[in-house]
C-alpha cells in the first residue's frame, strides 16, 4: 500500500540528499506524494535534513506531448 511505501520513499530520498547534497531530484505533484512530502518535512525538522543545495524539478504528466 501507499502508506507502507511512503516511509521507504522518504528513506531513499533522504539517503540520496545526505550522500550527494547537490542532487537533482524530480518529484511528482498532486495529492499522491503528500505523505512523502510530510515525512521529508519532518526529516528536515527532526533529523536536520538539509535541502539547501538540491535542485528539485516537479514532474507532471502531459499526454500526449505534441512536437
PDB file of C-alpha atoms in Angstrom:
ATOM      1  CA  UNK A   1       0.000   0.000   0.000  1.00  0.00           C
ATOM      2  CA  UNK A   2       0.987   3.615  -0.371  1.00  0.00           C
ATOM      3  CA  UNK A   3       1.218   4.037   3.408  1.00  0.00           C
ATOM      4  CA  UNK A   4       3.898   1.326   3.603  1.00  0.00           C
ATOM      5  CA  UNK A   5       5.843   2.640   0.611  1.00  0.00           C
ATOM      6  CA  UNK A   6       5.923   6.269   1.761  1.00  0.00           C
ATOM      7  CA  UNK A   7       8.448   5.816   4.639  1.00  0.00           C
ATOM      8  CA  UNK A   8      10.644   3.765   2.306  1.00  0.00           C
ATOM      9  CA  UNK A   9      10.499   6.508  -0.335  1.00  0.00           C
ATOM     10  CA  UNK A  10      11.420   9.077   2.337  1.00  0.00           C
ATOM     11  CA  UNK A  11      14.401   6.969   3.422  1.00  0.00           C
ATOM     12  CA  UNK A  12      15.642   6.618  -0.165  1.00  0.00           C
ATOM     13  CA  UNK A  13      15.220  10.338  -0.847  1.00  0.00           C
ATOM     14  CA  UNK A  14      16.873  11.382   2.422  1.00  0.00           C
ATOM     15  CA  UNK A  15      19.787   8.999   1.834  1.00  0.00           C
ATOM     16  CA  UNK A  16      20.305  10.475  -1.633  1.00  0.00           C
ATOM     17  CA  UNK A  17      20.295  14.031  -0.246  1.00  0.00           C
ATOM     18  CA  UNK A  18      22.743  13.136   2.512  1.00  0.00           C
ATOM     19  CA  UNK A  19      25.033  11.216   0.161  1.00  0.00           C
ATOM     20  CA  UNK A  20      25.023  13.853  -2.573  1.00  0.00           C
ATOM     21  CA  UNK A  21      23.816  17.184  -1.155  1.00  0.00           C
ATOM     22  CA  UNK A  22      23.740  18.821  -4.599  1.00  0.00           C
ATOM     23  CA  UNK A  23      21.465  16.168  -6.086  1.00  0.00           C
ATOM     24  CA  UNK A  24      18.935  16.927  -8.795  1.00  0.00           C
ATOM     25  CA  UNK A  25      15.653  15.264  -7.837  1.00  0.00           C
ATOM     26  CA  UNK A  26      12.391  15.000  -9.721  1.00  0.00           C
ATOM     27  CA  UNK A  27       9.304  14.771  -7.533  1.00  0.00           C
ATOM     28  CA  UNK A  28       5.680  14.246  -8.523  1.00  0.00           C
ATOM     29  CA  UNK A  29       2.945  16.804  -7.980  1.00  0.00           C
ATOM     30  CA  UNK A  30      -0.625  16.410  -6.815  1.00  0.00           C
ATOM     31  CA  UNK A  31      -2.031  14.773  -3.719  1.00  0.00           C
ATOM     32  CA  UNK A  32      -0.393  11.356  -4.193  1.00  0.00           C
ATOM     33  CA  UNK A  33       3.032  12.331  -2.771  1.00  0.00           C
ATOM     34  CA  UNK A  34       1.731  14.409   0.148  1.00  0.00           C
ATOM     35  CA  UNK A  35       2.685  11.692   2.656  1.00  0.00           C
ATOM     36  CA  UNK A  36       6.237  11.664   1.298  1.00  0.00           C
ATOM     37  CA  UNK A  37       6.452  15.451   1.477  1.00  0.00           C
ATOM     38  CA  UNK A  38       5.203  15.435   5.076  1.00  0.00           C
ATOM     39  CA  UNK A  39       7.839  12.877   6.068  1.00  0.00           C
ATOM     40  CA  UNK A  40      10.573  14.887   4.332  1.00  0.00           C
ATOM     41  CA  UNK A  41       9.447  17.985   6.244  1.00  0.00           C
ATOM     42  CA  UNK A  42       9.687  16.029   9.493  1.00  0.00           C
ATOM     43  CA  UNK A  43      13.148  14.767   8.486  1.00  0.00           C
ATOM     44  CA  UNK A  44      14.197  18.367   7.936  1.00  0.00           C
ATOM     45  CA  UNK A  45      12.851  19.435  11.340  1.00  0.00           C
ATOM     46  CA  UNK A  46      13.846  16.386  13.400  1.00  0.00           C
ATOM     47  CA  UNK A  47      16.897  14.987  11.593  1.00  0.00           C
ATOM     48  CA  UNK A  48      18.391  18.200  10.141  1.00  0.00           C
ATOM     49  CA  UNK A  49      17.874  17.016   6.560  1.00  0.00           C
ATOM     50  CA  UNK A  50      19.292  19.883   4.502  1.00  0.00           C
ATOM     51  CA  UNK A  51      17.568  20.794   1.237  1.00  0.00           C
ATOM     52  CA  UNK A  52      19.616  23.944   0.606  1.00  0.00           C
ATOM     53  CA  UNK A  53      21.859  22.545  -2.131  1.00  0.00           C
ATOM     54  CA  UNK A  54      19.486  20.266  -4.026  1.00  0.00           C
ATOM     55  CA  UNK A  55      17.627  21.134  -7.207  1.00  0.00           C
ATOM     56  CA  UNK A  56      14.060  19.885  -7.465  1.00  0.00           C
ATOM     57  CA  UNK A  57      12.031  19.523 -10.637  1.00  0.00           C
ATOM     58  CA  UNK A  58       8.336  18.869 -10.261  1.00  0.00           C
ATOM     59  CA  UNK A  59       7.103  16.120 -12.511  1.00  0.00           C
ATOM     60  CA  UNK A  60       3.731  16.495 -14.184  1.00  0.00           C
ATOM     61  CA  UNK A  61       2.202  14.102 -16.652  1.00  0.00           C
ATOM     62  CA  UNK A  62       1.363  15.516 -20.039  1.00  0.00           C
ATOM     63  CA  UNK A  63      -0.001  13.107 -22.590  1.00  0.00           C
ATOM     64  CA  UNK A  64       0.255  13.380 -25.484  1.00  0.00           C
ATOM     65  CA  UNK A  65       3.066  15.851 -25.905  1.00  0.00           C
ATOM     66  CA  UNK A  66       2.876  17.380 -29.350  1.00  0.00           C
ATOM     67  CA  UNK A  67       6.115  18.316 -31.032  1.00  0.00           C
TER      68      UNK A  67
END
